[in-house]
Coordinates of C-alpha atoms in Angstrom, one line a residue:
Chain N
E21 CA -53.2 1.7 -252.5
I22 CA -49.7 2.1 -251.1
V23 CA -49.1 5.7 -250.1
L24 CA -45.5 7.0 -250.1
T25 CA -44.6 9.8 -247.8
Q26 CA -41.3 11.6 -248.5
S27 CA -39.4 13.8 -246.1
P28 CA -38.2 16.4 -245.7
G29 CA -40.2 18.5 -248.1
I30 CA -37.2 20.8 -248.7
L31 CA -33.5 20.1 -248.0
S32 CA -31.1 23.0 -248.2
L33 CA -27.4 22.0 -248.1
S34 CA -24.0 23.2 -249.3
P35 CA -21.9 21.7 -252.0
G36 CA -19.9 18.7 -250.7
E37 CA -22.4 17.9 -247.9
R38 CA -24.4 14.7 -247.6
A39 CA -28.1 14.6 -248.4
T40 CA -30.4 12.0 -246.9
L41 CA -33.9 11.7 -248.3
S42 CA -36.5 9.5 -246.8
C43 CA -39.4 7.6 -248.5
R44 CA -41.8 5.8 -246.1
A45 CA -44.5 3.5 -247.4
S46 CA -48.0 2.9 -245.8
Q47 CA -47.4 -0.9 -246.3
S48 CA -44.6 -3.1 -247.2
V49 CA -43.2 -2.7 -250.7
S50 CA -43.0 -6.1 -252.4
S51 CA -39.5 -7.3 -253.1
S52 CA -38.1 -3.8 -252.8
Y53 CA -39.8 -2.7 -256.0
L54 CA -38.9 0.9 -255.3
A55 CA -37.3 3.5 -257.6
W56 CA -36.0 7.0 -257.2
Y57 CA -36.2 9.7 -259.9
Q58 CA -34.5 13.1 -260.3
Q59 CA -36.5 16.0 -261.9
K60 CA -35.1 19.4 -262.8
P61 CA -37.3 22.3 -263.6
G62 CA -39.0 22.0 -266.9
Q63 CA -37.7 18.5 -267.5
A64 CA -39.1 15.0 -267.3
P65 CA -38.1 12.8 -264.4
R66 CA -34.9 10.8 -264.8
L67 CA -34.4 7.3 -263.3
L68 CA -31.7 7.2 -260.7
I69 CA -32.3 4.1 -258.6
Y70 CA -34.3 0.9 -259.1
G71 CA -34.9 -2.1 -257.0
A72 CA -34.3 0.1 -254.0
S73 CA -30.5 0.1 -254.4
S74 CA -29.4 -0.4 -258.0
R75 CA -28.1 2.6 -259.9
A76 CA -29.5 3.2 -263.4
T77 CA -27.1 3.5 -266.3
G78 CA -24.9 6.5 -266.2
I79 CA -25.8 7.6 -262.7
P80 CA -22.8 8.8 -260.6
D81 CA -21.8 6.6 -257.7
R82 CA -22.4 9.5 -255.3
F83 CA -26.1 8.5 -255.6
S84 CA -27.1 5.5 -253.5
G85 CA -30.3 3.9 -252.4
S86 CA -31.1 1.6 -249.5
G87 CA -33.9 0.2 -247.5
S88 CA -36.6 -2.4 -247.6
G89 CA -40.1 -3.1 -246.3
T90 CA -41.6 0.3 -245.6
D91 CA -38.5 2.5 -245.2
F92 CA -36.3 3.6 -248.0
T93 CA -33.5 6.2 -248.3
L94 CA -31.8 8.0 -251.1
T95 CA -28.3 9.3 -250.2
I96 CA -26.3 11.8 -252.2
S97 CA -22.9 11.5 -250.6
R98 CA -21.2 14.7 -251.8
L99 CA -23.6 17.3 -253.2
E100 CA -22.8 19.1 -256.4
P101 CA -24.5 22.2 -257.8
E102 CA -26.2 20.2 -260.6
D103 CA -27.9 18.0 -258.0
S104 CA -30.4 20.8 -257.3
A105 CA -33.7 19.1 -258.2
V106 CA -36.8 17.4 -256.9
Y107 CA -36.4 13.8 -256.1
H108 CA -39.4 11.4 -256.3
C109 CA -39.7 7.9 -255.0
Q110 CA -42.1 5.4 -256.7
Q111 CA -43.2 1.9 -255.8
Y112 CA -44.1 -0.6 -258.5
G113 CA -44.8 -3.7 -256.4
S114 CA -48.6 -3.0 -256.1
S115 CA -49.9 -0.9 -258.9
R116 CA -47.8 2.2 -259.2
T117 CA -47.6 5.2 -256.8
F118 CA -45.3 8.1 -256.3
G119 CA -44.3 10.1 -253.3
Q120 CA -44.9 13.9 -253.2
G121 CA -41.2 14.7 -253.8
T122 CA -38.3 16.2 -251.9
K123 CA -36.8 19.4 -253.2
V124 CA -33.0 19.6 -252.8
E125 CA -31.6 23.1 -252.8
I126 CA -27.9 23.8 -253.0
K127 CA -26.8 26.9 -251.0
Chain D
Q6 CA -31.8 5.6 -279.3
L7 CA -35.3 5.2 -277.9
Q8 CA -37.4 8.4 -277.8
L9 CA -41.0 9.1 -276.8
Q10 CA -42.9 12.2 -277.9
E11 CA -46.2 13.3 -276.6
S12 CA -48.7 15.2 -278.7
G13 CA -52.2 16.5 -278.4
P14 CA -54.2 19.7 -277.7
G15 CA -52.8 22.0 -275.1
L16 CA -56.3 23.3 -274.1
V17 CA -59.4 21.3 -273.4
K18 CA -62.7 22.6 -272.2
P19 CA -64.3 21.3 -269.0
S20 CA -66.5 18.2 -269.4
E21 CA -64.8 17.3 -272.7
T22 CA -62.4 14.4 -273.4
L23 CA -58.6 14.9 -273.3
S24 CA -56.8 12.9 -276.0
L25 CA -53.1 12.5 -276.2
T26 CA -50.8 10.3 -278.3
C27 CA -47.2 9.1 -277.6
T28 CA -45.1 8.3 -280.6
V29 CA -42.3 5.8 -280.0
S30 CA -39.1 5.9 -282.1
G31 CA -36.0 3.8 -281.8
D32 CA -37.9 0.7 -280.8
S33 CA -41.0 -1.2 -282.0
I34 CA -43.9 -1.4 -279.6
S35 CA -45.1 -4.7 -281.2
T36 CA -41.8 -6.5 -280.5
S37 CA -40.9 -4.9 -277.3
T38 CA -41.1 -6.7 -274.0
Y39 CA -42.0 -3.4 -272.2
Y40 CA -45.1 -1.7 -271.1
W41 CA -46.0 1.8 -272.2
G42 CA -47.6 4.2 -269.7
W43 CA -48.9 7.6 -269.0
I44 CA -48.1 9.8 -265.9
R45 CA -49.2 13.3 -265.1
Q46 CA -48.0 16.1 -262.9
P47 CA -50.3 19.0 -261.8
P48 CA -48.6 22.3 -261.4
G49 CA -46.4 22.3 -258.3
K50 CA -47.4 18.8 -257.4
G51 CA -46.1 15.3 -257.5
L52 CA -46.4 12.6 -260.1
E53 CA -49.4 10.4 -260.7
W54 CA -49.4 7.2 -262.7
L55 CA -52.6 7.0 -264.9
A56 CA -52.4 3.8 -267.0
S57 CA -50.2 1.4 -268.9
I58 CA -50.5 -0.9 -271.9
Y59 CA -48.7 -3.9 -273.5
F60 CA -48.5 -4.3 -277.3
S61 CA -51.0 -7.2 -277.0
G62 CA -53.6 -4.7 -275.6
S63 CA -53.2 -5.8 -272.0
T64 CA -53.9 -2.8 -269.8
S65 CA -53.7 -1.6 -266.2
Y66 CA -55.2 1.5 -264.7
N67 CA -54.9 3.7 -261.6
P68 CA -58.0 2.6 -259.6
S69 CA -58.8 6.2 -258.7
L70 CA -59.2 7.3 -262.3
K71 CA -60.2 4.0 -264.0
S72 CA -63.7 5.1 -264.8
R73 CA -62.5 8.1 -266.8
V74 CA -59.3 6.7 -268.4
T75 CA -58.8 4.7 -271.6
I76 CA -55.4 3.7 -272.9
S77 CA -54.9 2.1 -276.4
V78 CA -52.1 1.1 -278.7
D79 CA -51.6 1.3 -282.4
T80 CA -48.7 -0.9 -283.4
S81 CA -48.9 0.0 -287.0
K82 CA -48.1 3.6 -286.1
N83 CA -45.9 2.7 -283.2
Q84 CA -48.0 4.8 -281.0
F85 CA -50.1 4.5 -277.8
S86 CA -52.8 6.9 -276.7
L87 CA -54.6 8.2 -273.6
K88 CA -58.2 9.4 -273.3
L89 CA -59.4 11.1 -270.2
S90 CA -63.1 11.9 -270.1
S91 CA -65.2 14.5 -268.3
V92 CA -62.2 16.7 -267.5
T93 CA -62.2 19.4 -264.9
A94 CA -59.6 22.1 -263.9
S95 CA -58.0 19.5 -261.6
D96 CA -56.9 17.6 -264.7
T97 CA -54.6 20.5 -265.7
A98 CA -51.2 19.0 -265.7
V99 CA -48.0 18.1 -267.6
Y100 CA -48.7 14.7 -269.1
Y101 CA -45.8 12.3 -269.7
C102 CA -45.5 9.0 -271.5
A103 CA -42.9 6.5 -270.4
R104 CA -41.7 3.0 -270.8
H105 CA -41.5 0.4 -268.0
G106 CA -41.0 -3.2 -267.5
Y107 CA -42.9 -5.5 -265.3
Y108 CA -42.3 -7.1 -261.9
V109 CA -38.6 -6.6 -261.0
S110 CA -38.2 -4.2 -264.1
G111 CA -41.4 -2.2 -263.4
Y112 CA -39.6 1.1 -263.0
M113 CA -39.9 3.8 -265.7
D114 CA -36.6 4.1 -267.5
V115 CA -37.4 6.2 -270.6
W116 CA -39.7 9.3 -270.5
G117 CA -41.0 11.7 -273.0
K118 CA -40.5 15.4 -272.5
G119 CA -44.1 15.9 -271.5
T120 CA -46.9 18.0 -272.8
T121 CA -48.9 20.6 -270.9
V122 CA -52.6 20.3 -270.9
T123 CA -54.8 23.1 -269.5
V124 CA -58.5 22.6 -268.8
S125 CA -60.3 25.8 -269.2
S126 CA -63.3 27.3 -270.9

């Protein structure tokens, strides 16, 4: 099983700042089959990024994904108040596993 | 517009079987090229994929839960279902159903709103 470890656990930043979230895999993720989801309290996850770097439909361009192999990054270039949420990474190259999530707080 | 809706008992007793159904509207499971899956989230914790199914009945399971999980599909009702046997308090979670593709499209792009299941006597 591929274990995904996300860091940091909590990220507290001000509006307009840049957020960098990390997702590290215990083994290489096939063909960059990695996705990022945003989850707000009481809501289902929403797909943000797939294929490590492709934005899902309707996702603002301030969200971007990068990485390959075992190291992946989600970047939010200019934080807005509505970006306060938990962000999950998921690999779908070998079965399906999720990271434990990173909570982004807006000061 | 594709929508998924979970339904089932909100309270299940320990050692019993949890049964949930996901009703799909806006697309036909039997003609879709997607898989349909179940994911859960214990209180305050991360997401865990449980199982997925194709309209043909082809299934895949999380190895850690495979002995307790059964997923099935009813194309006549445009629904798919989850059964989790011998539940304990650690199975208390919000259960989501979702759609996903395969290989390069294996991400989950449409989710239900989730249903809370509590395991307690």
